[in-house]
mmCIF file of C-alpha atoms in Angstrom:
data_model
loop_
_atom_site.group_PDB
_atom_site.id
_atom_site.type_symbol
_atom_site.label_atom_id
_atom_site.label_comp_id
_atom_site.label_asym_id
_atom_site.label_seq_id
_atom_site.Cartn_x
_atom_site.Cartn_y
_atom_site.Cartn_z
ATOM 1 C CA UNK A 1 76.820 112.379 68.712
ATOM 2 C CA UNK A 2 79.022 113.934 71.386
ATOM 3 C CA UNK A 3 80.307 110.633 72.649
ATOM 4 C CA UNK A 4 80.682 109.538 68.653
ATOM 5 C CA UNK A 5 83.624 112.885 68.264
ATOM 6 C CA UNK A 6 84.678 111.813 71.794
ATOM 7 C CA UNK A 7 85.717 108.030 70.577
ATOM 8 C CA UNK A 8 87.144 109.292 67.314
ATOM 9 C CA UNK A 9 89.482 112.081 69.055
ATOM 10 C CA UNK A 10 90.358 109.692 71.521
ATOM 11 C CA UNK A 11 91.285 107.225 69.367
ATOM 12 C CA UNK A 12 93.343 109.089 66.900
ATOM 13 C CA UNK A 13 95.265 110.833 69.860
ATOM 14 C CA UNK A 14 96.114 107.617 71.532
ATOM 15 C CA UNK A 15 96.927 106.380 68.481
ATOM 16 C CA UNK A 16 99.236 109.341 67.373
ATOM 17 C CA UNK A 17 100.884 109.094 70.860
ATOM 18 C CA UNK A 18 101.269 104.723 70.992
ATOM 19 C CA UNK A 19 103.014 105.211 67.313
ATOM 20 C CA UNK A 20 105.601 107.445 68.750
ATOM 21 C CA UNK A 21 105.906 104.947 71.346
ATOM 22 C CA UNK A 22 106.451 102.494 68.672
ATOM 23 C CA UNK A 23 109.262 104.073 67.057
ATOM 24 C CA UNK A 24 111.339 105.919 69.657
ATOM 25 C CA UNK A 25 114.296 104.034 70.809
ATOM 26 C CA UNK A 26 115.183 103.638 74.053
ATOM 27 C CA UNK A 27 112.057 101.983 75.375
ATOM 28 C CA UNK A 28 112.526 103.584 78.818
ATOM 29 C CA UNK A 29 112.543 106.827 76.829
ATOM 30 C CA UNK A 30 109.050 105.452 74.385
ATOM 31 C CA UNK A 31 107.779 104.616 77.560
ATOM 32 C CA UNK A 32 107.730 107.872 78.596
ATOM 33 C CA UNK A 33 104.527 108.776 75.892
ATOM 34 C CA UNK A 34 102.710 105.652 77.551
ATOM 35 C CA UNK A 35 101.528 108.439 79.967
ATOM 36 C CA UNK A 36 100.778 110.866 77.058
ATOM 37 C CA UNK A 37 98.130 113.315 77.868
ATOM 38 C CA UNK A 38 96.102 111.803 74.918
ATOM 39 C CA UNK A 39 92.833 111.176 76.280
ATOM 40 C CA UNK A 40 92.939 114.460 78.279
ATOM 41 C CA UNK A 41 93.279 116.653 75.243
ATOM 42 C CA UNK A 42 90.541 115.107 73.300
ATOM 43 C CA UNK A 43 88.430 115.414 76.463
ATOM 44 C CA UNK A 44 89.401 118.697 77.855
ATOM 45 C CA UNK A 45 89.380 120.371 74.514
ATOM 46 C CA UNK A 46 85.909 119.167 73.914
ATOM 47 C CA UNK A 47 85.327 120.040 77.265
ATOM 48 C CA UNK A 48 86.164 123.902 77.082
ATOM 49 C CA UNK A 49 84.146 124.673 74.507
ATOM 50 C CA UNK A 50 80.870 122.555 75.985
ATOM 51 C CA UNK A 51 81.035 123.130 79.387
ATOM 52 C CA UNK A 52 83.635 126.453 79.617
ATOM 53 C CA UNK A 53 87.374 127.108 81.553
ATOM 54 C CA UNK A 54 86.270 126.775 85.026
ATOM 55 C CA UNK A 55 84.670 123.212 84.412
ATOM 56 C CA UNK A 56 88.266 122.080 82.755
ATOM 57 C CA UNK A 57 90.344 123.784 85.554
ATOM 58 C CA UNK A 58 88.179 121.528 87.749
ATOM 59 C CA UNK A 59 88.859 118.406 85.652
ATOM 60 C CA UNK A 60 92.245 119.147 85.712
ATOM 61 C CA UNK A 61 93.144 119.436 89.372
ATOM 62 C CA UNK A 62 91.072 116.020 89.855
ATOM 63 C CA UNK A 63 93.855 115.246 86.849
ATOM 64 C CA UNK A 64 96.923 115.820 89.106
ATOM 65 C CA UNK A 65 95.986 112.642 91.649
ATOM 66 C CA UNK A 66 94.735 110.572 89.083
ATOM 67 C CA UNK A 67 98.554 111.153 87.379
ATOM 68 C CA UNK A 68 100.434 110.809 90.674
ATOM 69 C CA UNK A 69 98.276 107.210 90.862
ATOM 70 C CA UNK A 70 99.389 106.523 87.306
ATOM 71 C CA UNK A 71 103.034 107.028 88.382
ATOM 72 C CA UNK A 72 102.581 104.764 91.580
ATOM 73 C CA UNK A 73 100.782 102.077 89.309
ATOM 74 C CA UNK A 74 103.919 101.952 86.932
ATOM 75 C CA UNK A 75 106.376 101.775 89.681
ATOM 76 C CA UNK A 76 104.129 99.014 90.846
ATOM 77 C CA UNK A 77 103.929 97.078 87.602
ATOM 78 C CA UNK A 78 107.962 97.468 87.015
ATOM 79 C CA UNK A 79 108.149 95.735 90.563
ATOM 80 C CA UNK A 80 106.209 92.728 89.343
ATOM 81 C CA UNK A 81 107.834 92.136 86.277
ATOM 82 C CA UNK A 82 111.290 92.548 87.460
ATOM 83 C CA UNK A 83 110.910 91.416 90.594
ATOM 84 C CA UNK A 84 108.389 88.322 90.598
ATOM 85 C CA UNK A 85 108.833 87.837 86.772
ATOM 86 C CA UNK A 86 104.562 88.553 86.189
ATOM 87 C CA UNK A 87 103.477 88.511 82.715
ATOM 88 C CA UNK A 88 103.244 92.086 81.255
ATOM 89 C CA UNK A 89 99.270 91.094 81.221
ATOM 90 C CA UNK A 90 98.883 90.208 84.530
ATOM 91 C CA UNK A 91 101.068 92.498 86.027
ATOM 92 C CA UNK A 92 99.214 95.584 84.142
ATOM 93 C CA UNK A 93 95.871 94.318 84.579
ATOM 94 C CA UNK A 94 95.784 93.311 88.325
ATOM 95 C CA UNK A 95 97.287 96.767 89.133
ATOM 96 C CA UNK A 96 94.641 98.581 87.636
ATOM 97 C CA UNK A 97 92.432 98.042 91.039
ATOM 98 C CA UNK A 98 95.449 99.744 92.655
ATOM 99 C CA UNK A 99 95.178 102.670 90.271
ATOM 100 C CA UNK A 100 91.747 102.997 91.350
ATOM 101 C CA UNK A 101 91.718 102.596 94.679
ATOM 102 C CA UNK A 102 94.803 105.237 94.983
ATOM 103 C CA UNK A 103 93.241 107.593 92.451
ATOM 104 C CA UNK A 104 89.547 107.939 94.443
ATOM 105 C CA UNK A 105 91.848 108.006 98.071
ATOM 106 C CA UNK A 106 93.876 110.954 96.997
ATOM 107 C CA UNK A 107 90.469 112.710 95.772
ATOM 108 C CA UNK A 108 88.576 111.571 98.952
ATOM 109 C CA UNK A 109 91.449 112.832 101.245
ATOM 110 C CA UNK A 110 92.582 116.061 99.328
ATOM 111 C CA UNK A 111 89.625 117.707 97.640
ATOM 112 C CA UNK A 112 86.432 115.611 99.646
ATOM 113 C CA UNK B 1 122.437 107.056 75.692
ATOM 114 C CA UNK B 2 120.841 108.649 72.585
ATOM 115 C CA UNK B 3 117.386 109.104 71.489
ATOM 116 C CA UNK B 4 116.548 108.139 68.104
ATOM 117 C CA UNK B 5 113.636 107.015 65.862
ATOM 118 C CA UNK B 6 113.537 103.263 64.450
ATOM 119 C CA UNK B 7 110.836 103.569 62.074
ATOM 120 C CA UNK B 8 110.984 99.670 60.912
ATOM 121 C CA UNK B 9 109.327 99.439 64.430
ATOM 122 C CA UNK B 10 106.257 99.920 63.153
ATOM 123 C CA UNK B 11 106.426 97.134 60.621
ATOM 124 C CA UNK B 12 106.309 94.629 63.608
ATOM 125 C CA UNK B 13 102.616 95.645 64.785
ATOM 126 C CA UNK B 14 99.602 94.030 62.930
ATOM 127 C CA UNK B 15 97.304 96.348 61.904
ATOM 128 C CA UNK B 16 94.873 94.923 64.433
ATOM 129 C CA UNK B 17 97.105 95.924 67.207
ATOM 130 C CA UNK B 18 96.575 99.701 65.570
ATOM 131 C CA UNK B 19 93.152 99.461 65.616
ATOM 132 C CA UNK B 20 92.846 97.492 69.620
ATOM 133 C CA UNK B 21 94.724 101.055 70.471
ATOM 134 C CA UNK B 22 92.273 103.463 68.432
ATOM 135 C CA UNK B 23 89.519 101.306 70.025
ATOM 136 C CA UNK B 24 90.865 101.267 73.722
ATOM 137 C CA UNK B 25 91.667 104.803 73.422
ATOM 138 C CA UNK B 26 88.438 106.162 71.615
ATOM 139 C CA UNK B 27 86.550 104.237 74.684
ATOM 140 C CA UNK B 28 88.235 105.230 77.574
ATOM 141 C CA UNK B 29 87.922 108.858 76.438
ATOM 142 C CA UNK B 30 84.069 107.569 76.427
ATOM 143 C CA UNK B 31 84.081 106.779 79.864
ATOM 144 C CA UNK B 32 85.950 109.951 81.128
ATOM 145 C CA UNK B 33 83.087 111.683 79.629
ATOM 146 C CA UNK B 34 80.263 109.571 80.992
ATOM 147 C CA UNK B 35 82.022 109.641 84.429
ATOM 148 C CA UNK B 36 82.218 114.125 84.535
ATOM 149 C CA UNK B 37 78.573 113.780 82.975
ATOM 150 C CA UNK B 38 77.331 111.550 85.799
ATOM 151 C CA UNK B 39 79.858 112.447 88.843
ATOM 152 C CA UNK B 40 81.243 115.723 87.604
ATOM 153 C CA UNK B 41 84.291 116.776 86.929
ATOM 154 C CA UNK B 42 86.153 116.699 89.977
ATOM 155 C CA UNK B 43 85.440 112.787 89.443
ATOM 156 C CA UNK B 44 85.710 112.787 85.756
ATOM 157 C CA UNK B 45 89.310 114.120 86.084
ATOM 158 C CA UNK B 46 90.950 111.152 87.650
ATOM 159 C CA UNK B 47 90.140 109.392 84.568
ATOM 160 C CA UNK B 48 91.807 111.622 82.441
ATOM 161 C CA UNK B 49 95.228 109.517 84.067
ATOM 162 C CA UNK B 50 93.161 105.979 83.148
ATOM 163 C CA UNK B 51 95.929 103.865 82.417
ATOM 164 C CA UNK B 52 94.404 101.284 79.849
ATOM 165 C CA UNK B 53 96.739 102.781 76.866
ATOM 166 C CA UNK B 54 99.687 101.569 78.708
ATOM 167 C CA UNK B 55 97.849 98.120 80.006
ATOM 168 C CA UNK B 56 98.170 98.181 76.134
ATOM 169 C CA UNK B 57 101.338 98.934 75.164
ATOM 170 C CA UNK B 58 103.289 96.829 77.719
ATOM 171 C CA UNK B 59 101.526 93.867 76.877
ATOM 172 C CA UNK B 60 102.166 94.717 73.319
ATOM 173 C CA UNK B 61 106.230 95.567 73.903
ATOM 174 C CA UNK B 62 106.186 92.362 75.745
ATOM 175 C CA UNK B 63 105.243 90.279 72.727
ATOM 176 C CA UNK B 64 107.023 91.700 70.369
ATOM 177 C CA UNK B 65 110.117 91.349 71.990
ATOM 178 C CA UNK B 66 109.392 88.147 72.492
ATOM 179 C CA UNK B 67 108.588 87.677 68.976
ATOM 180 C CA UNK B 68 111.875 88.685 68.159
ATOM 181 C CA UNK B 69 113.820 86.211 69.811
ATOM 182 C CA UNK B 70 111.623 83.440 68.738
ATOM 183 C CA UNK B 71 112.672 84.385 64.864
ATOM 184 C CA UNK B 72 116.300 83.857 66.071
ATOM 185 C CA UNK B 73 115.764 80.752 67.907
ATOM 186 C CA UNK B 74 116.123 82.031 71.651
ATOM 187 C CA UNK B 75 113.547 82.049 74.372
ATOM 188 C CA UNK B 76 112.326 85.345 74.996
ATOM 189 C CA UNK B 77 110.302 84.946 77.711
ATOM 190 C CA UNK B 78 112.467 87.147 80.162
ATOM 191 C CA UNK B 79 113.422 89.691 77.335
ATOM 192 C CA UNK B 80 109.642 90.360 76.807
ATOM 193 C CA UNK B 81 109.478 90.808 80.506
ATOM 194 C CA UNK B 82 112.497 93.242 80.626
ATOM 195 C CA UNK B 83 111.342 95.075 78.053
ATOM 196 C CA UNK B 84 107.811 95.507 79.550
ATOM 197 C CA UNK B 85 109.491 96.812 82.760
ATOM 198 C CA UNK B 86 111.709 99.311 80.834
ATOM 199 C CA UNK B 87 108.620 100.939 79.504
ATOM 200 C CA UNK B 88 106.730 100.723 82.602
ATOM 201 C CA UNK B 89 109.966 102.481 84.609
ATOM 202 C CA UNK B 90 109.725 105.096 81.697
ATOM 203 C CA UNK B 91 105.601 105.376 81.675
ATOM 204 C CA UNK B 92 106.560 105.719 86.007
ATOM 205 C CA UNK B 93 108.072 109.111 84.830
ATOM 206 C CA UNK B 94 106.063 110.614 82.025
ATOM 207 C CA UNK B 95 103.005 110.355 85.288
ATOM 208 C CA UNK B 96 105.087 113.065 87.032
ATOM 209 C CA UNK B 97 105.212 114.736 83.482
ATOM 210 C CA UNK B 98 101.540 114.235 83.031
ATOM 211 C CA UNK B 99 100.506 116.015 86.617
ATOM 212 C CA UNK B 100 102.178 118.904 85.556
ATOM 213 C CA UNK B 101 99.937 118.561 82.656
ATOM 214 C CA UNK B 102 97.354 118.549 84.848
ATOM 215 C CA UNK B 103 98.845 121.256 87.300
ATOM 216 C CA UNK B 104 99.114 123.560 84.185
ATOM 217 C CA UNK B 105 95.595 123.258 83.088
ATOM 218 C CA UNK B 106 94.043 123.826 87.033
ATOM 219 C CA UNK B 107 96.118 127.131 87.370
ATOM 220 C CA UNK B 108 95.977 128.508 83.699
ATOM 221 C CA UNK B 109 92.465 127.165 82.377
ATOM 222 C CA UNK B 110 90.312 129.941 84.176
ATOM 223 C CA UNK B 111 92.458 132.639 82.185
ATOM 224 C CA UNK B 112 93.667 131.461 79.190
ATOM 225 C CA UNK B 113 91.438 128.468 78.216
ATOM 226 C CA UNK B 114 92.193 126.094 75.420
ATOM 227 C CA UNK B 115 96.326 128.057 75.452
ATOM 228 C CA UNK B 116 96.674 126.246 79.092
ATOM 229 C CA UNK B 117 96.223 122.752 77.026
ATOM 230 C CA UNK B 118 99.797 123.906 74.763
ATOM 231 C CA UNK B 119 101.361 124.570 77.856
ATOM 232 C CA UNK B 120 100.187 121.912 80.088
ATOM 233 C CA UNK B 121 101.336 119.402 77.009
ATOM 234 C CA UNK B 122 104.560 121.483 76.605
ATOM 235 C CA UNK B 123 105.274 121.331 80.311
ATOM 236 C CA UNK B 124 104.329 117.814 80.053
ATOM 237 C CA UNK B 125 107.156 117.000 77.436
ATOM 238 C CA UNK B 126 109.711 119.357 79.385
ATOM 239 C CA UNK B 127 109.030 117.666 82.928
ATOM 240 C CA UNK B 128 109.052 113.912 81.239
ATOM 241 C CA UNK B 129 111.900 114.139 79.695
ATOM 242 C CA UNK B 130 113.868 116.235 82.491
ATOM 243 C CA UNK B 131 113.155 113.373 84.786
ATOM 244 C CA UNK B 132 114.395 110.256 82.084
ATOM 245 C CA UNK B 133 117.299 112.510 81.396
ATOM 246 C CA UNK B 134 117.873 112.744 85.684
ATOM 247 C CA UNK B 135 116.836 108.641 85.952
ATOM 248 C CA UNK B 136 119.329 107.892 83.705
ATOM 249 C CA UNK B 137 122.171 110.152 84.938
ATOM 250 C CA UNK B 138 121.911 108.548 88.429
ATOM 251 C CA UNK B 139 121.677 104.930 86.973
ATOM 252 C CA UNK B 140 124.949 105.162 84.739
ATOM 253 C CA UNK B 141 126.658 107.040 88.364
ATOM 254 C CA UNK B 142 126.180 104.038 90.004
#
């Protein structure tokens, strides 16, 4: 049942957030709710009341590397399609290794 | 160069596209959960940053521009690409917006609890658009 609320929040945030997207004009500026905290406030709001404050403070400095890797990724992804002219697929989806691999380095090397 | 809302926008996505997002979006809030559940939370926190909503959205952008230009009878291969980029450069700063998100919610969480959410998202908006407002000073200097 938990996981049931979790998809639904999730998916009505993201949603909320990718229509803004939609509609906002200029698309550097719509791009700008691509990195919406969506999934983090369905997650950390369910999270506060389940697990308590010190559980989502934990989450949330975990957050800050995982963001700083989101921020490398898109710099990353612009370079491809600018640069080497990569479809928007390929250039987002082979990245996403990069994400990872920079997301669990920061966590190894800062917090262990 | 001026912000503004284009709501016909929104008459260019199928409603299929709407419901890929609530889909994509519902399960990778799944999977932050089942990572903090199994790993914890120090773990479960990188995911919050998961980028698969905007895997999603640039490869959306990227057709529809594309789209566009095919209705008017030019190849829009390159403008699809362009416009993917533009919203990748701007997704590039809304990451810095979103650690300060997350810096908010480390710091003020212990003390104030579900409050440090409203101000991680309002530092979130603040720091985001500070920085498109900066990126875009320095490009038109040039």
């Amino acid at each position: 049942m938990d996981y049931v609320v979790r998809f639904v929040a999730g998916g009505l945030i993201v949603s909320a957030f990718a229509i803004l997207g939609d509609v906002l004009r200029p698309k550097s500026f719509a791009g700008l709710f691509a990195a919406a905290p969506s999934i983090a406030l369905a997650t950390l709001t369910m999270a506060t009341y389940k697990e308590g404050s010190a559980y989502v403070s934990i989450e949330g400095r975990s957050m800050i590397l995982g963001a700083i890797a989101l921020s490398l990724y898109c710099v990353v992804v612009c370079q491809l399609l600018m640069r080497f002219r990569f479809s928007a697929v390929t250039a987002t989806g082979s990245s996403l290794v990069l994400w990872l691999v920079m997301a669990l380095g920061f966590k190894q090397i800062l917090i262990g | 160069m001026i912000v503004h809302a284009k709501f016909s926008a929104l008459g260019e996505s199928r409603w299929y596209e709407y419901l890929v997002r609530f889909v994509l979006g519902g399960l990778t809030t799944v999977v932050a959960g089942v990572v903090a559940d199994l790993y914890g939370p120090q773990m479960g926190g990188l995911f919050l940053a998961f980028p698969a909503i905007f895997y999603a959205s640039a490869t959306l952008i990227e057709k529809h521009e594309r789209q566009r230009k095919k209705e008017r009878g030019v190849a829009g291969q390159r403008r699809g690409t362009d416009a993917a980029a533009l919203d990748a450069s701007g997704a590039a700063l809304g990451g810095i917006g979103l650690a300060a998100f997350a810096l908010a919610v480390w710091l003020l969480a212990p003390e104030y609890g579900l409050a440090s959410l409203v101000i991680g998202s309002i530092a979130w908006i603040l720091v985001s658009v500070t920085g498109w407002r900066l990126h875009q000073e320095i490009r038109h200097s040039r």
